[in-house]
mmCIF file of C-alpha atoms and ligand atoms in Angstrom:
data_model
loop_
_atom_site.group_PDB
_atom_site.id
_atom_site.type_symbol
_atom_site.label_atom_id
_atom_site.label_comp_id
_atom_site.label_asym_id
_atom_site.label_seq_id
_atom_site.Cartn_x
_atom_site.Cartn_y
_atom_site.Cartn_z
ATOM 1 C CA UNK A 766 0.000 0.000 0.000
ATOM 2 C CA UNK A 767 1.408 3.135 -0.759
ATOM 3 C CA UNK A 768 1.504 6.290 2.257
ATOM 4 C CA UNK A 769 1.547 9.832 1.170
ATOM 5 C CA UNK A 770 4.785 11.064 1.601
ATOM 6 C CA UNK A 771 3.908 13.964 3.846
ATOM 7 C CA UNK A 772 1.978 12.039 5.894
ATOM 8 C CA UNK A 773 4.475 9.413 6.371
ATOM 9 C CA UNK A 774 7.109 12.033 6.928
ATOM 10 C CA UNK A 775 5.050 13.758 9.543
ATOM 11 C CA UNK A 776 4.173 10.306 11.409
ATOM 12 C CA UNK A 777 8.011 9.593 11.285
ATOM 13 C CA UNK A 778 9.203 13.282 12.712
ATOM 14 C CA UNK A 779 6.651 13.066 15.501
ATOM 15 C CA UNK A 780 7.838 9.325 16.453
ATOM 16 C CA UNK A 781 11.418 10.724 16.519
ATOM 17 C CA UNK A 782 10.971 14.004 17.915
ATOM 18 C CA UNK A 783 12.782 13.083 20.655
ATOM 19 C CA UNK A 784 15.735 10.547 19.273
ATOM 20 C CA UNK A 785 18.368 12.534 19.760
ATOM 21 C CA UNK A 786 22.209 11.349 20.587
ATOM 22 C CA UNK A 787 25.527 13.149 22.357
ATOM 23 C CA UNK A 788 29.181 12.243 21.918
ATOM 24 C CA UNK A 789 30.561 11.599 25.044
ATOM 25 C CA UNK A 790 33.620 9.213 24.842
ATOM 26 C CA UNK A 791 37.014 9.911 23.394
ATOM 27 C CA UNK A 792 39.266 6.802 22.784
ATOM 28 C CA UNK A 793 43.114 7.461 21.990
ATOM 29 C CA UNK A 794 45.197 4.329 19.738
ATOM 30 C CA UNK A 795 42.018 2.459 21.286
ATOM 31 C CA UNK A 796 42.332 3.291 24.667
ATOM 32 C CA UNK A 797 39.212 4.682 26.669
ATOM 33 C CA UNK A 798 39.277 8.435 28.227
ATOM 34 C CA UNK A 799 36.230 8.135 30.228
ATOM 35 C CA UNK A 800 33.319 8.274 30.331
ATOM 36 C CA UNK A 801 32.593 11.953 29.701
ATOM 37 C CA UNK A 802 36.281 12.713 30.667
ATOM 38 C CA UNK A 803 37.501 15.931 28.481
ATOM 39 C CA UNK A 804 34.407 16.836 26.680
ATOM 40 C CA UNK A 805 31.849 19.382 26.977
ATOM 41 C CA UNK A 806 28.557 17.162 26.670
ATOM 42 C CA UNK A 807 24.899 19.177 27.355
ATOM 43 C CA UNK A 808 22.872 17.595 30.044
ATOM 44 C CA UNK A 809 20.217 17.526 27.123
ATOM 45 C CA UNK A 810 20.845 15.475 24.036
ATOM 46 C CA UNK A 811 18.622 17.930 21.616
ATOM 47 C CA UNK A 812 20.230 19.594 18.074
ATOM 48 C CA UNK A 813 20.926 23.287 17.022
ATOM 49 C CA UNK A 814 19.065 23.825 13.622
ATOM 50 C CA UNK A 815 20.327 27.463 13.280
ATOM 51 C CA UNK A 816 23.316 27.453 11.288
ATOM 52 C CA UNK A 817 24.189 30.746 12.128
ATOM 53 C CA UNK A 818 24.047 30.592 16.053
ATOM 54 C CA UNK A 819 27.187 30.241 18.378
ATOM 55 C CA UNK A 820 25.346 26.953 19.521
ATOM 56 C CA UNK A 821 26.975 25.750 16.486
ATOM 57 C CA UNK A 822 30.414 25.894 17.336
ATOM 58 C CA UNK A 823 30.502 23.150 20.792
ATOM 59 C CA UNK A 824 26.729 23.171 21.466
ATOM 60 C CA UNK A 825 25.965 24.533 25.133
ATOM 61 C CA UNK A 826 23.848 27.927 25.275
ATOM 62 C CA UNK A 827 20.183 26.141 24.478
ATOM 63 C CA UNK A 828 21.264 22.802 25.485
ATOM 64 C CA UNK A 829 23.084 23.771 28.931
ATOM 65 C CA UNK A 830 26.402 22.298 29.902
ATOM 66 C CA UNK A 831 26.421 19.307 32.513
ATOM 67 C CA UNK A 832 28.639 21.311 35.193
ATOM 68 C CA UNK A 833 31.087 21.366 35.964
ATOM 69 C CA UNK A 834 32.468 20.579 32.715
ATOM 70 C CA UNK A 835 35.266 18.763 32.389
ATOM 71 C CA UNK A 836 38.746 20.206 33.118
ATOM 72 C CA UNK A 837 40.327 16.937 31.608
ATOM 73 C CA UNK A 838 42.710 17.873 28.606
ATOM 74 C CA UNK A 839 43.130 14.598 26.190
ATOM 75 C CA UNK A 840 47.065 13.912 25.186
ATOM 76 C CA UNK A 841 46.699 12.576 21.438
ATOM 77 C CA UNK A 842 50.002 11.794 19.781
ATOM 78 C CA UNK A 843 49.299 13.635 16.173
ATOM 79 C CA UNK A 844 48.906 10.211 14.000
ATOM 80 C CA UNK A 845 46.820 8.898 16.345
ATOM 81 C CA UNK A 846 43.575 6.982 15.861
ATOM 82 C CA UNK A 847 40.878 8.479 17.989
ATOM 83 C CA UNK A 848 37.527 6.904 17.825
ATOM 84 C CA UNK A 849 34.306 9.059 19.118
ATOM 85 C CA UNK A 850 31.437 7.489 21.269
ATOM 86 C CA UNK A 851 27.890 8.661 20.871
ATOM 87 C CA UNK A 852 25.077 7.387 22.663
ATOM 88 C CA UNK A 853 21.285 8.508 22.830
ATOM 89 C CA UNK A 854 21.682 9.987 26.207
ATOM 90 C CA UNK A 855 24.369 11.157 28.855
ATOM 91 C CA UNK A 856 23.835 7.395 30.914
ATOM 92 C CA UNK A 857 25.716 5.854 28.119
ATOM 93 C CA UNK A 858 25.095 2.476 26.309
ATOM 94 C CA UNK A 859 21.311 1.329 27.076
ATOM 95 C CA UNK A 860 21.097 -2.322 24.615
ATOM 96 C CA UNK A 861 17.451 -1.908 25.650
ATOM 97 C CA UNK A 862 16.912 1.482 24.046
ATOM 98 C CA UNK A 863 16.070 1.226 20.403
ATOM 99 C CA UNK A 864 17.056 4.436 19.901
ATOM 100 C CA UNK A 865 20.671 4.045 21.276
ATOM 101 C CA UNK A 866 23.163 5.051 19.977
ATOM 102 C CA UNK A 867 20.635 6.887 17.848
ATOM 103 C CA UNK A 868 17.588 6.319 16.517
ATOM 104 C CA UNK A 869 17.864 5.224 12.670
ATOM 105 C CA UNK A 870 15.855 7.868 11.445
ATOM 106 C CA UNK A 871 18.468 10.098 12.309
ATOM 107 C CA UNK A 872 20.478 9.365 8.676
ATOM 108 C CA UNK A 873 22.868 11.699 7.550
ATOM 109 C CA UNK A 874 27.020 12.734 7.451
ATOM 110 C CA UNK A 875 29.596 12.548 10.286
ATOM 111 C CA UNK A 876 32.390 14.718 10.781
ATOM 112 C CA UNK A 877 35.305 15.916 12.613
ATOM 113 C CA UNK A 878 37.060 19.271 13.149
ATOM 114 C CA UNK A 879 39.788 20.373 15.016
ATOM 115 C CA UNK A 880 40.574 24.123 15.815
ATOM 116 C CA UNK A 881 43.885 25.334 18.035
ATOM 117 C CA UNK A 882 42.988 27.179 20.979
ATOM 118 C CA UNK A 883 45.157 28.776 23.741
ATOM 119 C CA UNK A 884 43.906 26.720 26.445
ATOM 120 C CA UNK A 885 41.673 23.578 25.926
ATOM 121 C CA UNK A 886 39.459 23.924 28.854
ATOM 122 C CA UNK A 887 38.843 28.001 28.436
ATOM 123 C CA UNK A 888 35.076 28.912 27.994
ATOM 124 C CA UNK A 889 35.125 31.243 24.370
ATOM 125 C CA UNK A 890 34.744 29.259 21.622
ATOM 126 C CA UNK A 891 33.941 32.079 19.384
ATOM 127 C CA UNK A 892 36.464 32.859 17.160
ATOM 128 C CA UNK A 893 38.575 29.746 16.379
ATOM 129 C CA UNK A 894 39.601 28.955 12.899
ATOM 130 C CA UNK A 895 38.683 25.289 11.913
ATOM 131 C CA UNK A 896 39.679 22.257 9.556
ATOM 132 C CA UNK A 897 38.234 19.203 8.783
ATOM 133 C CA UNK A 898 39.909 16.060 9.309
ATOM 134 C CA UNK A 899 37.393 13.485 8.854
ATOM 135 C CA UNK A 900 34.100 13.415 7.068
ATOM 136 C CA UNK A 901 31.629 10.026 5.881
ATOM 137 C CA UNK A 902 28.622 10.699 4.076
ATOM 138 C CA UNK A 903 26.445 8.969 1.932
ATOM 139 C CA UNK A 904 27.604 5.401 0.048
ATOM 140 C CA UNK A 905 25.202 5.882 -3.042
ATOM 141 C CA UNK A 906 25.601 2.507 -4.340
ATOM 142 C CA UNK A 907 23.933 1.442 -0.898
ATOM 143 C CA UNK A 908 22.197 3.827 0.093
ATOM 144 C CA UNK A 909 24.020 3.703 3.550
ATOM 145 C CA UNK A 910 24.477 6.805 5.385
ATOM 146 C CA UNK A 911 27.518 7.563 7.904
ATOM 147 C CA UNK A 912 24.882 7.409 10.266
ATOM 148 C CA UNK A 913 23.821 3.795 9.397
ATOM 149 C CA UNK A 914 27.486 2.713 10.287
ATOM 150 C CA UNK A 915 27.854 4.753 13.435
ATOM 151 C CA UNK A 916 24.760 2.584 14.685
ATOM 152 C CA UNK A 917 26.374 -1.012 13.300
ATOM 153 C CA UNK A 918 29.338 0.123 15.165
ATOM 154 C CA UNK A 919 27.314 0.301 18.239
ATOM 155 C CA UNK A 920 27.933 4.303 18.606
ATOM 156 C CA UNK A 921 31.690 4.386 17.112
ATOM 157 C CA UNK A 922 33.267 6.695 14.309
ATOM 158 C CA UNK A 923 37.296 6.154 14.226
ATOM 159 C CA UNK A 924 39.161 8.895 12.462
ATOM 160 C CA UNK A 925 42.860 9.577 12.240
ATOM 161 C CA UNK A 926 44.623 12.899 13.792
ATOM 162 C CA UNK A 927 46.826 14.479 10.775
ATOM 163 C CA UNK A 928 50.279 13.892 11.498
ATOM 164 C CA UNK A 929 51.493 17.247 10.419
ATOM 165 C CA UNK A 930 49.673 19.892 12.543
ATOM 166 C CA UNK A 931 51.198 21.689 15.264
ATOM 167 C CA UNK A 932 51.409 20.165 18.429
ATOM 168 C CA UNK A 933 48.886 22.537 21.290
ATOM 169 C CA UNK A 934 46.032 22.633 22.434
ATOM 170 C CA UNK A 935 42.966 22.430 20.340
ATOM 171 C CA UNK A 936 39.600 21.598 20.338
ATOM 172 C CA UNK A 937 37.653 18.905 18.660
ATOM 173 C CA UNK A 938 34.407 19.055 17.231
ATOM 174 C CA UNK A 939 33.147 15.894 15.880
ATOM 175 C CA UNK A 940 29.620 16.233 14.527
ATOM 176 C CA UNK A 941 26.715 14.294 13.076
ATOM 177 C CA UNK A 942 23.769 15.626 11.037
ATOM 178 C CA UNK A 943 20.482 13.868 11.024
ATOM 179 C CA UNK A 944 18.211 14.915 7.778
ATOM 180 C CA UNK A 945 15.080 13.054 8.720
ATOM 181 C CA UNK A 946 13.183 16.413 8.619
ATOM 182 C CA UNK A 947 15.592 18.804 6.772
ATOM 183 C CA UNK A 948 13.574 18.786 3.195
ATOM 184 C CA UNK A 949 13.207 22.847 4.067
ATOM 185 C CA UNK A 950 15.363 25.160 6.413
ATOM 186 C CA UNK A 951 15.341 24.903 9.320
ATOM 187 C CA UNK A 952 15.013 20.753 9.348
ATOM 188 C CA UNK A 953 18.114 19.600 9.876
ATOM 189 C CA UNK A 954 19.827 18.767 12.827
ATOM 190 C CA UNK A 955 23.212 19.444 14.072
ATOM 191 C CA UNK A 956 24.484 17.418 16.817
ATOM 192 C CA UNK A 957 28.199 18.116 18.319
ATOM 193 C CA UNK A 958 30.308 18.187 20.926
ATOM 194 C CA UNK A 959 33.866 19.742 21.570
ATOM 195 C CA UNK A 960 36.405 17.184 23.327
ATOM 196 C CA UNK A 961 39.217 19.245 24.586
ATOM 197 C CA UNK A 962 43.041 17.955 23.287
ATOM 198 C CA UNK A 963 46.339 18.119 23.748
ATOM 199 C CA UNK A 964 48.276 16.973 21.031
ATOM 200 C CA UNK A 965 51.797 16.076 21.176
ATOM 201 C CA UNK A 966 54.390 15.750 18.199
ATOM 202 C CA UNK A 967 53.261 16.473 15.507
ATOM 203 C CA UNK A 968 55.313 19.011 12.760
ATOM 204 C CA UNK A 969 54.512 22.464 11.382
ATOM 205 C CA UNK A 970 51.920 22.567 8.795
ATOM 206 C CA UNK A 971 48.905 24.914 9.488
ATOM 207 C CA UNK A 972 45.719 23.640 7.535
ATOM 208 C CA UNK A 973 43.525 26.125 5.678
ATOM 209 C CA UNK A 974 40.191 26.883 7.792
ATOM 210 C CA UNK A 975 36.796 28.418 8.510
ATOM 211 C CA UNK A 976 34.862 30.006 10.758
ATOM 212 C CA UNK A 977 31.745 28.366 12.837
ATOM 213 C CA UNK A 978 29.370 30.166 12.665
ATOM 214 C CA UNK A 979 29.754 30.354 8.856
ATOM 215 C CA UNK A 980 31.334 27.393 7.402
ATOM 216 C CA UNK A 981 27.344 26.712 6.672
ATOM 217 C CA UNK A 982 24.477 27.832 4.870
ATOM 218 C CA UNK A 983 21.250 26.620 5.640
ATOM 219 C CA UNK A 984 20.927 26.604 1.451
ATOM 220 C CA UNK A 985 23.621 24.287 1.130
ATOM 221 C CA UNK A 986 22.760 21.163 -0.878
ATOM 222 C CA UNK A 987 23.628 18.964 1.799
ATOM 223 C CA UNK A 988 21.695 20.776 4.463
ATOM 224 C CA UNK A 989 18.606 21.178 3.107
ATOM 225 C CA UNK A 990 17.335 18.074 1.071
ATOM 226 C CA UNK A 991 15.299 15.370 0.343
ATOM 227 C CA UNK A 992 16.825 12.308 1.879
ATOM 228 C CA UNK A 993 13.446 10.258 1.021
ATOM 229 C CA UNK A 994 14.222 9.192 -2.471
ATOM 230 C CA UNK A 995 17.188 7.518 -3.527
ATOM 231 C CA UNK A 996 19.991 9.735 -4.029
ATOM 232 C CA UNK A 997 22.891 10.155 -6.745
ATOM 233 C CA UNK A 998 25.090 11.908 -4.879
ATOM 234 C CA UNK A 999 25.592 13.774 -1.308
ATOM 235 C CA UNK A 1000 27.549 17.017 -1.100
ATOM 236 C CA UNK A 1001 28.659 16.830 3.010
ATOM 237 C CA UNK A 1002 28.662 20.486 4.177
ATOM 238 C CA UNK A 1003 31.657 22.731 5.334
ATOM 239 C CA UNK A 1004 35.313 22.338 3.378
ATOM 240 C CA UNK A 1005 37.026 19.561 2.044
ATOM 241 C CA UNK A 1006 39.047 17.211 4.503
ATOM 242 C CA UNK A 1007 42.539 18.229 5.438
ATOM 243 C CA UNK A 1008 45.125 16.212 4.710
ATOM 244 C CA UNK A 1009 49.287 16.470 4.967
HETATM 245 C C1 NAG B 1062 42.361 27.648 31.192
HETATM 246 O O1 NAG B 1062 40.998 27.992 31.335
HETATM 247 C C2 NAG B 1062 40.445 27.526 32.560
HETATM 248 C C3 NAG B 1062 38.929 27.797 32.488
HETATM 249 O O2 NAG B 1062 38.692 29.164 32.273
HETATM 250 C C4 NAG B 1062 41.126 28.191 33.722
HETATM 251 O O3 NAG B 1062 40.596 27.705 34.939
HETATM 252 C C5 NAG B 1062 42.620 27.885 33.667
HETATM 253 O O4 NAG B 1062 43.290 28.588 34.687
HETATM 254 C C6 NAG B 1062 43.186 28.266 32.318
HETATM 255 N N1 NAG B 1062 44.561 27.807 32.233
HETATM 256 C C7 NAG B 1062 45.545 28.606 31.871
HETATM 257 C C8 NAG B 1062 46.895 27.972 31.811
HETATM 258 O O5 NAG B 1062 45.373 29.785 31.589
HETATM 259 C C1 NAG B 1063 15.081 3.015 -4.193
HETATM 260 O O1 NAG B 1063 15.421 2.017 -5.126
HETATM 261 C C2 NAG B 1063 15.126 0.709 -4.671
HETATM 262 C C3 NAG B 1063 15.688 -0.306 -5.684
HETATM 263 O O2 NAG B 1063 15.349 0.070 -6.991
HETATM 264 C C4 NAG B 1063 13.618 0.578 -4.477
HETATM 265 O O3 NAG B 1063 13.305 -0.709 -3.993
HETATM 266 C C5 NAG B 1063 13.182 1.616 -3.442
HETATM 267 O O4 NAG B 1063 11.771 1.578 -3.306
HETATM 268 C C6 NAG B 1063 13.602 2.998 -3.859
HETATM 269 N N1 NAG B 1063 13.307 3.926 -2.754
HETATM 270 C C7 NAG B 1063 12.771 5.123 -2.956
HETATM 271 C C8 NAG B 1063 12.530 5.925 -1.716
HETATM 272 O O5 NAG B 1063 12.503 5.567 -4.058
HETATM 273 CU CU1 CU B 1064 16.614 13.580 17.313
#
């Protein structure tokens, strides 16, 4: 039997309305932080939809800050694997919870971005310049978002920290976007945390960058859009991924 799209869509956004997931575990080489040891995780797991809002940049502001937060700094050798944990809510892993470690509606890209700062644990976040290191979107020939892997892995995106970059303190801000609603602006959702870093070694190349807010428009291709139709391509927001 066939559903009309719209009311399908609307039956789906109100079943989901609240299937929302945080980052909140950093592992180094494959070797756990903590549980929310170094990163600044919102006691609320809800997205920003404004692209232009300084909610953007680590989250915070609508979705307060569990206090305190964290005054762990995370030593990453620069070549270092570091996989990202997200889960549906701050308790962690819940097998039980269908939605954990998000619910599969939620399809869209993952990234990661990493922006030097003077001090790691230091409350403005305005004003940093950012890269990308890591971004998976959508494999057309599947029809598999980065999203649909992050939940076969059980919450889990590994990436790899250039080898190149200056050694300091930086921030990290790994993000996923969920499209399940973003067919017009505002729709989609923007879900990211900072995890505060030291990184060690390392050499001298400085990566080009942008600015959050900025980096996005809500009329980018891969912001607003149609996810409920088989795609030919995916354009994953922001710049292309650094790389040394
Ligand atoms: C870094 O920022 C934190 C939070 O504002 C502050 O407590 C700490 O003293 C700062 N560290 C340095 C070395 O300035
Ligand atoms: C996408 O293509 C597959 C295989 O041709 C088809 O079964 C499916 O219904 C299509 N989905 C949409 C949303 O058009
Ligand atoms: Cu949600």
């Amino acid at each position: 039997m066939k559903t009309a799209p719209s009311v399908a869509f609307a039956a789906l956004v109100a079943s989901t309305a609240s299937a929302h997931s945080i980052f909140q575990e950093v592992y180094v080489n494959g070797v756990d932080q903590g549980h929310i040891n170094g990163i600044r995780v919102p006691t609320y797991d809800g997205p920003i939809t404004d692209v232009t809002s300084n909610d953007l940049i680590c989250n915070g502001g609508i979705n307060p800050y569990q206090q305190p937060v964290s005054d762990v700094i995370i030593s990453v050798p620069a070549g270092a694997q570091v996989t990202a944990e997200w889960h549906h809510t701050l308790a962690g892993a819940d097998p039980s919870d269908s939605a954990d470690p998000i619910d599969k509606s939620h399809k869209g890209p993952i990234m990661t971005y990493l922006a030097k700062i003077p001090n790691a644990t230091q409350t403005t976040v305005t004003g940093l310049q950012w890269f990308k290191i890591y971004e998976d979107g959508l494999t057309v020939s599947t029809q598999q978002w980065a999203v649909d892997r992050l939940i076969a892995n059980k919450g889990k995106v590994t990436f790899t920290i250039p080898s190149c970059i200056e050694p300091g303190q930086y921030l990290m801000r790994h993000e996923l976007i969920a499209l399940h609603a973003a067919e017009s602006y505002p729709g989609a959702q923007f879900y990211m945390e900072c995890a505060q870093l030291q990184i060690t070694g390392g050499g001298s190349t400085s990566p080009p960058t942008v600015s959050f807010p900025g980096a996005y428009k809500g009329s980018d291709p891969g912001i607003t859009i149609n996810i409920y139709q088989n795609l030919t391509s995916y354009t994953i927001p922001g710049p292309s991924v650094f790389t040394c």
